[in-house]
mmCIF file of C-alpha atoms in Angstrom:
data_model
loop_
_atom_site.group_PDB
_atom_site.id
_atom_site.type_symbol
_atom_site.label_atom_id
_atom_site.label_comp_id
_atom_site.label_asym_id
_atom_site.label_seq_id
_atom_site.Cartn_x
_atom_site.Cartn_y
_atom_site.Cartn_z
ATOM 1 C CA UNK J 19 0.000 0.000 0.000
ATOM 2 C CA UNK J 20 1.327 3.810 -0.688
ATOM 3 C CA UNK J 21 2.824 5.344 1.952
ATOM 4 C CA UNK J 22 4.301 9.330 2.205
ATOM 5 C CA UNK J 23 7.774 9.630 0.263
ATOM 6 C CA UNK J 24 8.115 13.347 0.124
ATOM 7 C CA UNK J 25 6.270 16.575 0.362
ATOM 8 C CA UNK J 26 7.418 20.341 -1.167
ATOM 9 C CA UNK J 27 8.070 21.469 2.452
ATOM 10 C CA UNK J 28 7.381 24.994 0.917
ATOM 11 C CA UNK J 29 3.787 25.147 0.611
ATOM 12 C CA UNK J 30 1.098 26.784 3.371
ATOM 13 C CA UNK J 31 0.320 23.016 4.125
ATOM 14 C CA UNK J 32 3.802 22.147 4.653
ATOM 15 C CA UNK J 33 4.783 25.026 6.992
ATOM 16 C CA UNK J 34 1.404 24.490 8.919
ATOM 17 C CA UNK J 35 2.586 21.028 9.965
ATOM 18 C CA UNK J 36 -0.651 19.876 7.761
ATOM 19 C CA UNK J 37 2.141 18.102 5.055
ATOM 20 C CA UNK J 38 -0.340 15.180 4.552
ATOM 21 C CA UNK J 39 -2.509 17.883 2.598
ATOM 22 C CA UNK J 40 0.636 19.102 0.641
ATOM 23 C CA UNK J 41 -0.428 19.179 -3.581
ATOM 24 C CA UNK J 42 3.172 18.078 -4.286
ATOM 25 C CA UNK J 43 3.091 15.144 -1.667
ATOM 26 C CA UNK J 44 3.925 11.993 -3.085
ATOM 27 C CA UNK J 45 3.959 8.134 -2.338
ATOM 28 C CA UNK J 46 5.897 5.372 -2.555
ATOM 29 C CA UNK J 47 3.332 2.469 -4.382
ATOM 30 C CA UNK J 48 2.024 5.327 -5.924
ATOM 31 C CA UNK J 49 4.105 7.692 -7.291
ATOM 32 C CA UNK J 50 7.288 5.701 -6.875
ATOM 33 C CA UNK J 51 8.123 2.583 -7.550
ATOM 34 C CA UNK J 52 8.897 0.439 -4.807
ATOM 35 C CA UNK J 53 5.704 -1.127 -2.948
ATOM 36 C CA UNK J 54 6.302 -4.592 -4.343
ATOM 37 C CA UNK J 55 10.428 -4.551 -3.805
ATOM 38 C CA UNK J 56 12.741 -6.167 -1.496
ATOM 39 C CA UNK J 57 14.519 -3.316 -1.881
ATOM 40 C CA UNK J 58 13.971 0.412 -2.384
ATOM 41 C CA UNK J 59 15.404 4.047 -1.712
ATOM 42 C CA UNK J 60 13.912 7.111 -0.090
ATOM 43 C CA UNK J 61 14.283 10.708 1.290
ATOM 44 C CA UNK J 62 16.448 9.779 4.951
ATOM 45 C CA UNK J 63 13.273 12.278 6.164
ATOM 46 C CA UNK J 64 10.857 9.963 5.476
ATOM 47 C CA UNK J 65 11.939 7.122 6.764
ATOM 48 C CA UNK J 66 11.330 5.821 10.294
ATOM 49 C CA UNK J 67 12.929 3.702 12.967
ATOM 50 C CA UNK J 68 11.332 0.513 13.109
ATOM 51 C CA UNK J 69 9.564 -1.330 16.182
ATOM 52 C CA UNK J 70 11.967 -4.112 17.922
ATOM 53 C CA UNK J 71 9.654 -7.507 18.498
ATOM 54 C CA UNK J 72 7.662 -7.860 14.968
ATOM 55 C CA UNK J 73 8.605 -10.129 12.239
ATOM 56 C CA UNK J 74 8.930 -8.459 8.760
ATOM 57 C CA UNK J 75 5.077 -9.886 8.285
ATOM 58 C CA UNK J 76 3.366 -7.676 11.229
ATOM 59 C CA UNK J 77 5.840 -4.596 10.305
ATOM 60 C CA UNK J 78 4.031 -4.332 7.278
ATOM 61 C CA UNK J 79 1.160 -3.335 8.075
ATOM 62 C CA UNK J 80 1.741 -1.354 10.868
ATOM 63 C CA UNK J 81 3.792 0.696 7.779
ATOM 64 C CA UNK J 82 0.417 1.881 5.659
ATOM 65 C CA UNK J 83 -2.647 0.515 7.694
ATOM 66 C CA UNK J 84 -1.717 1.235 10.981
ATOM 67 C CA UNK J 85 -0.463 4.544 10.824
ATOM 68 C CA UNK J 86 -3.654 5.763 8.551
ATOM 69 C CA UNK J 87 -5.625 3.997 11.200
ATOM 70 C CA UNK J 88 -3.990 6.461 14.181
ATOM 71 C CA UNK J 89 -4.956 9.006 12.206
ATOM 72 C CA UNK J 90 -8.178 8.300 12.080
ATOM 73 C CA UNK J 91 -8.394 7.648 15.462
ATOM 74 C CA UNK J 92 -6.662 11.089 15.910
ATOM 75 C CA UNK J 93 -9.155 12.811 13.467
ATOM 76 C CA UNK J 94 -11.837 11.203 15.491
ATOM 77 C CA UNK J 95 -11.559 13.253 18.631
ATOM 78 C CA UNK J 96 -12.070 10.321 20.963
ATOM 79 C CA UNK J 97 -11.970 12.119 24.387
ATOM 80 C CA UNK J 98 -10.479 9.487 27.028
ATOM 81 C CA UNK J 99 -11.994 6.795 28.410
ATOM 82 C CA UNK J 100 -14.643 7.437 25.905
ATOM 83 C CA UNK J 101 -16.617 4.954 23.235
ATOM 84 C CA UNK J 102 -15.711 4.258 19.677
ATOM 85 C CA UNK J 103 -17.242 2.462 17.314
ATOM 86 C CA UNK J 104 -14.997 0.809 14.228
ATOM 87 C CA UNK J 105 -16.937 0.178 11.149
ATOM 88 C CA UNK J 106 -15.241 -2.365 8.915
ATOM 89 C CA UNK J 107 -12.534 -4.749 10.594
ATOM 90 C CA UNK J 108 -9.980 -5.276 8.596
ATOM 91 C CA UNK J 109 -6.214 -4.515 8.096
ATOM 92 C CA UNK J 110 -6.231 -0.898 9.723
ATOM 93 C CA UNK J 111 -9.186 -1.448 11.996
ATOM 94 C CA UNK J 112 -8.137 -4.218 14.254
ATOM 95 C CA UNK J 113 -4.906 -2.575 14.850
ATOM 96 C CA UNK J 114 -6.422 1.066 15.465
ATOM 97 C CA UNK J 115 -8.851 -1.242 18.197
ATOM 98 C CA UNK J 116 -5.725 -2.548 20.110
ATOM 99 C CA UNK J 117 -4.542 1.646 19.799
ATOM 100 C CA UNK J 118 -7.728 2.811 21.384
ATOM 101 C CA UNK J 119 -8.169 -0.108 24.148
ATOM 102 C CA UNK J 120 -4.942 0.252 25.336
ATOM 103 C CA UNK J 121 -5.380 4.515 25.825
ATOM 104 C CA UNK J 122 -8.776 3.342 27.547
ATOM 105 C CA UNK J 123 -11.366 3.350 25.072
ATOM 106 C CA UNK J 124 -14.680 0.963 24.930
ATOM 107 C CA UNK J 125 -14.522 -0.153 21.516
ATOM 108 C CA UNK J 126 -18.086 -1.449 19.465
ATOM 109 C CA UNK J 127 -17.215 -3.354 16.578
ATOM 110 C CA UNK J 128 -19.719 -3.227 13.567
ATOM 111 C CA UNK J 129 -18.703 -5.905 10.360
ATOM 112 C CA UNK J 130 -19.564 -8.063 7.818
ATOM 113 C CA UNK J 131 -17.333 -11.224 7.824
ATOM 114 C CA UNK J 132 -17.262 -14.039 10.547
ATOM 115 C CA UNK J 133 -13.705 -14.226 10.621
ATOM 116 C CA UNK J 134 -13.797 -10.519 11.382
ATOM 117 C CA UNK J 135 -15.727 -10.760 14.674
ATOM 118 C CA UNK J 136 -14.499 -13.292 15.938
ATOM 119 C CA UNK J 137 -10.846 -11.293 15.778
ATOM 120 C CA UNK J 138 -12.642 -8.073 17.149
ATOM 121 C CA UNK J 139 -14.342 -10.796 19.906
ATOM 122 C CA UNK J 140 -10.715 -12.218 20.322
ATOM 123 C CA UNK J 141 -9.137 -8.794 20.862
ATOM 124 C CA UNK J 142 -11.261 -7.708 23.705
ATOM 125 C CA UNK J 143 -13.725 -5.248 22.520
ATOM 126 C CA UNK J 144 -16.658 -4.635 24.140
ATOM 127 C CA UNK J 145 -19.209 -5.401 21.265
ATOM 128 C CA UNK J 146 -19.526 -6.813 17.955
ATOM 129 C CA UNK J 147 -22.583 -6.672 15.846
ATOM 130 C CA UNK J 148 -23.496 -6.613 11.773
ATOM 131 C CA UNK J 149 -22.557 -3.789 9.633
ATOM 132 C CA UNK J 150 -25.289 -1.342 10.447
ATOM 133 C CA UNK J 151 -26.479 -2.384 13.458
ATOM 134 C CA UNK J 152 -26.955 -0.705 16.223
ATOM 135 C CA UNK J 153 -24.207 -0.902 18.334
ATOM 136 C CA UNK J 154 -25.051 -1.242 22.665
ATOM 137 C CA UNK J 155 -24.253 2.466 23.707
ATOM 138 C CA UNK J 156 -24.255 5.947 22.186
ATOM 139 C CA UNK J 157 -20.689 6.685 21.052
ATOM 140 C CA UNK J 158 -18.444 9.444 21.317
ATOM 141 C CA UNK J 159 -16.463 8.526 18.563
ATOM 142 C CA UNK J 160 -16.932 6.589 15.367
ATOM 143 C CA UNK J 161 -14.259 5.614 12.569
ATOM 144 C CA UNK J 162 -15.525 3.833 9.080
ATOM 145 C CA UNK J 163 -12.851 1.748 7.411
ATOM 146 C CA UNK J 164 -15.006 -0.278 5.315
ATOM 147 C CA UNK J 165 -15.383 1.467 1.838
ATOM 148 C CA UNK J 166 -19.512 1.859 1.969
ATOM 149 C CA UNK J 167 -21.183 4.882 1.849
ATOM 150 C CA UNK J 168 -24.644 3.393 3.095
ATOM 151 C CA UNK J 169 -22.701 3.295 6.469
ATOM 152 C CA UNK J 170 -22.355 6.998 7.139
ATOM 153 C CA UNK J 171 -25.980 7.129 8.038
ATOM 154 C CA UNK J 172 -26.227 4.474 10.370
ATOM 155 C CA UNK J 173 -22.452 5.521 12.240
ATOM 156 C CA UNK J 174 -23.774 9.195 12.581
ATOM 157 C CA UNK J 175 -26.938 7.984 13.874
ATOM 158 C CA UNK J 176 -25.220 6.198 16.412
ATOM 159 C CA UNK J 177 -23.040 8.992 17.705
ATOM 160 C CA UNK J 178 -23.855 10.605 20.758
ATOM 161 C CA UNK J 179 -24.306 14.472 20.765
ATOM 162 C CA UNK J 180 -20.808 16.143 19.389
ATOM 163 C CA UNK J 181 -19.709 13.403 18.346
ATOM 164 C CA UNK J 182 -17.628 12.538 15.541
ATOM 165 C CA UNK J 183 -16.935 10.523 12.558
ATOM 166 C CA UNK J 184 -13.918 9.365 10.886
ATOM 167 C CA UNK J 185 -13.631 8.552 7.344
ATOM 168 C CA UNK J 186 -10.441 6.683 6.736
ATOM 169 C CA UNK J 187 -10.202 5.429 3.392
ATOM 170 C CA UNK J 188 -9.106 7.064 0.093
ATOM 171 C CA UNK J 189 -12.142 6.057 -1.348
ATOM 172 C CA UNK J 190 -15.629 5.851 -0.805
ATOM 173 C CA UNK J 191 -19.057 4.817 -2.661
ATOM 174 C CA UNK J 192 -21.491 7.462 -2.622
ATOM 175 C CA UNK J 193 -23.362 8.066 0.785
ATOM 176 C CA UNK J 194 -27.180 8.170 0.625
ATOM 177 C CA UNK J 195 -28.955 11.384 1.075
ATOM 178 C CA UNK J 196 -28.789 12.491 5.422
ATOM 179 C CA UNK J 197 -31.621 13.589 7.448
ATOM 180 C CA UNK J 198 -30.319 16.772 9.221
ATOM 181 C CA UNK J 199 -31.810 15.625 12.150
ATOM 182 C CA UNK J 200 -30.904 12.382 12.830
ATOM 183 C CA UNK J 201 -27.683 12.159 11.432
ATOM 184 C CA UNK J 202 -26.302 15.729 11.735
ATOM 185 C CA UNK J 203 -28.431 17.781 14.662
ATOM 186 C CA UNK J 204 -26.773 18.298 17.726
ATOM 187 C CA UNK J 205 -23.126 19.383 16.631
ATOM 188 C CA UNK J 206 -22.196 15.514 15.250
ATOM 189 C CA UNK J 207 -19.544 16.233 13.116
ATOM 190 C CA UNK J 208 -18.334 14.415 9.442
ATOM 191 C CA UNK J 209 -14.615 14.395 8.965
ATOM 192 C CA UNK J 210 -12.570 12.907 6.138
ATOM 193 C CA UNK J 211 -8.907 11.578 6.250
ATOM 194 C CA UNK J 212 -6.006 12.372 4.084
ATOM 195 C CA UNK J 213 -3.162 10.200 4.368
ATOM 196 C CA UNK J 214 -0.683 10.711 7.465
ATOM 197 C CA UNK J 215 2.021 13.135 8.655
ATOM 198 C CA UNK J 216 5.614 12.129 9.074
ATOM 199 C CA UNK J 217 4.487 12.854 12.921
ATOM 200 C CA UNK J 218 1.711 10.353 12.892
ATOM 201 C CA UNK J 219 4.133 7.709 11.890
ATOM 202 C CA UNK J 220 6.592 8.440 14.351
ATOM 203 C CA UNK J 221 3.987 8.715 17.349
ATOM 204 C CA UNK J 222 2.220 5.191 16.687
ATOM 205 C CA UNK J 223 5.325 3.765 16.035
ATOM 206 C CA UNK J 224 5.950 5.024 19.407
ATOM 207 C CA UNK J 225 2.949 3.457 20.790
ATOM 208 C CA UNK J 226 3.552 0.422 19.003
ATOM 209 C CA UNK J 227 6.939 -0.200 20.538
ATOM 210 C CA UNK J 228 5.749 0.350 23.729
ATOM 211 C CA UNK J 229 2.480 -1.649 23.864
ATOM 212 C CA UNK J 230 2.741 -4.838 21.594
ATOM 213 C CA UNK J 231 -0.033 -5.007 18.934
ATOM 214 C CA UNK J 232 -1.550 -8.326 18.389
ATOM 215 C CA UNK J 233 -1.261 -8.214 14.335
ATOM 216 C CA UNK J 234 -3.090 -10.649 12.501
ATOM 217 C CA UNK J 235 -1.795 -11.580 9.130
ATOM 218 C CA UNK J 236 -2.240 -13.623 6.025
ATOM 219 C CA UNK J 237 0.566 -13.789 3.970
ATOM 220 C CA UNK J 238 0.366 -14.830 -0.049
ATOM 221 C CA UNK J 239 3.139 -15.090 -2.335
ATOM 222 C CA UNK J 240 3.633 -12.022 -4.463
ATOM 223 C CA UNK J 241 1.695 -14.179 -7.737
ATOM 224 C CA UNK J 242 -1.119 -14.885 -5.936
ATOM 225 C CA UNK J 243 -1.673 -10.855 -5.007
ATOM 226 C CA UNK J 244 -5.135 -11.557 -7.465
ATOM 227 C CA UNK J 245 -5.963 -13.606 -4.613
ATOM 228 C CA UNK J 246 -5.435 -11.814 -1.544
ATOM 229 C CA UNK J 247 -7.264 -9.010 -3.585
ATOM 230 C CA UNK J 248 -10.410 -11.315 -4.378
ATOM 231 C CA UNK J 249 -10.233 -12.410 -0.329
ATOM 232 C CA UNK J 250 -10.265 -9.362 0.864
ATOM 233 C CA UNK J 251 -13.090 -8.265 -1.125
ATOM 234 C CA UNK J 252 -14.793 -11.178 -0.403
ATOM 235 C CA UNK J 253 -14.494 -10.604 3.748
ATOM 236 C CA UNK J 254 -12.770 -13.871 4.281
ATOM 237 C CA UNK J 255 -9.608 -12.555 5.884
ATOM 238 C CA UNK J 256 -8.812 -11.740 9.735
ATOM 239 C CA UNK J 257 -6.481 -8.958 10.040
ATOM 240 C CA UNK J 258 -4.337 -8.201 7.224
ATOM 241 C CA UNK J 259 -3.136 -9.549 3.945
ATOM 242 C CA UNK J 260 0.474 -9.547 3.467
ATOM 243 C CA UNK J 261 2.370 -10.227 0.136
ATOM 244 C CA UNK J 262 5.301 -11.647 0.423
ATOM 245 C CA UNK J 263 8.196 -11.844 -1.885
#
């Protein structure tokens, strides 16, 4: 998955300490060859100092998914102690859990995918329902990882009054018309996510040497990336998919 390779360091977004929103940002996977290599150069800036006590298979997602997923936690504005709710359980989302348990959060899982609840049941959280259910408990927070428009209405319904949601991926089908009041009445807020900072990177990475994450992973062998692709779109993975060369 991309991850940031360089910004301009010159623009307003730059100098702001907002470099994730930089036009001139670009990303390894994306812009620069490199993703899919056992070996690869970058800017000394953006690299970071690795995590002692993961094998090369749980560093690699802690690389893309887990720092976008501390964002999104970040962009979230969980106050502490308080309750999120993680739509979609995936890659990111079961390591952003462990982030938010472990600073004292209640965590509701909502997602499609038996495999996927029973990780989130595994990990400790305090719920786990279907995809737009419900969840227990009004929450303060809310992030959705999975892809599906349809779930914005359902995860601001079930935000409490100011709270917020967290939209972490880079893309998203098209979300259904809202009801002011029920969805966006009583100072609930709507927030997307762009990428990461060199400074989220470096303060998960912190948190993730100092607490151990439980990451789940599947690894496949770099020519069957079709079928970690059709997996993951088909829900039948717990945790991550991990290519490996």
């Amino acid at each position: 998955m991309p991850w940031l390779r360089s910004t301009c360091g010159r623009c307003s977004y730059c100098l702001g300490q907002r470099e994730n929103l930089c036009p001139g940002s670009r990303y390894t996977g994306w812009d620069a060859d490199g993703g899919y290599a056992e070996f690869l150069t970058a800017p000394a800036d953006f690299v970071h100092r690795l995590p002692s006590g993961y094998t090369d298979a749980e560093l690699a997602p802690l690389l893309c998914a887990g720092i976008i997923g501390y964002r999104s936690l970040m962009r979230a504005q969980l106050p502490p102690g308080g309750r999120l709710g993680i739509y979609g359980f995936g890659g990111s989302a079961h390591i952003t859990a462990q982030v938010a348990m472990a600073q004292g959060a209640e965590v509701h899982v909502m997602t499609r995918g038996q495999n996927a609840r029973e990780l989130a049941s595994d990990l400790g959280v305090a719920s786990v329902q279907g995809p737009a259910d419900r969840p227990p408990v009004p929450l303060d927070a809310a992030i959705l990882f999975a892809p599906v428009g349809e779930l914005v209405l359902p995860a601001l319904e079930a935000l409490d009054r100011g709270g917020t949601l967290a939209i972490a991926g880079i893309h998203l089908s098209d979300i259904p018309a809202l009801n002011y009041q029920r969805h966006l009445f009583q100072e609930r807020q709507l927030r997307s996510v762009t990428s990461n900072t060199r400074s989220d990177a470096r303060s998960f990475l912190d948190v993730a040497a100092g607490h151990h994450i439980e990451v789940a992973v599947t690894p496949y062998p770099l020519d069957r990336a079709d079928r970690a692709l059709g997996d993951l779109k088909a829900g039948s993975i717990a945790g991550a998919a991990v290519l490996v060369l």
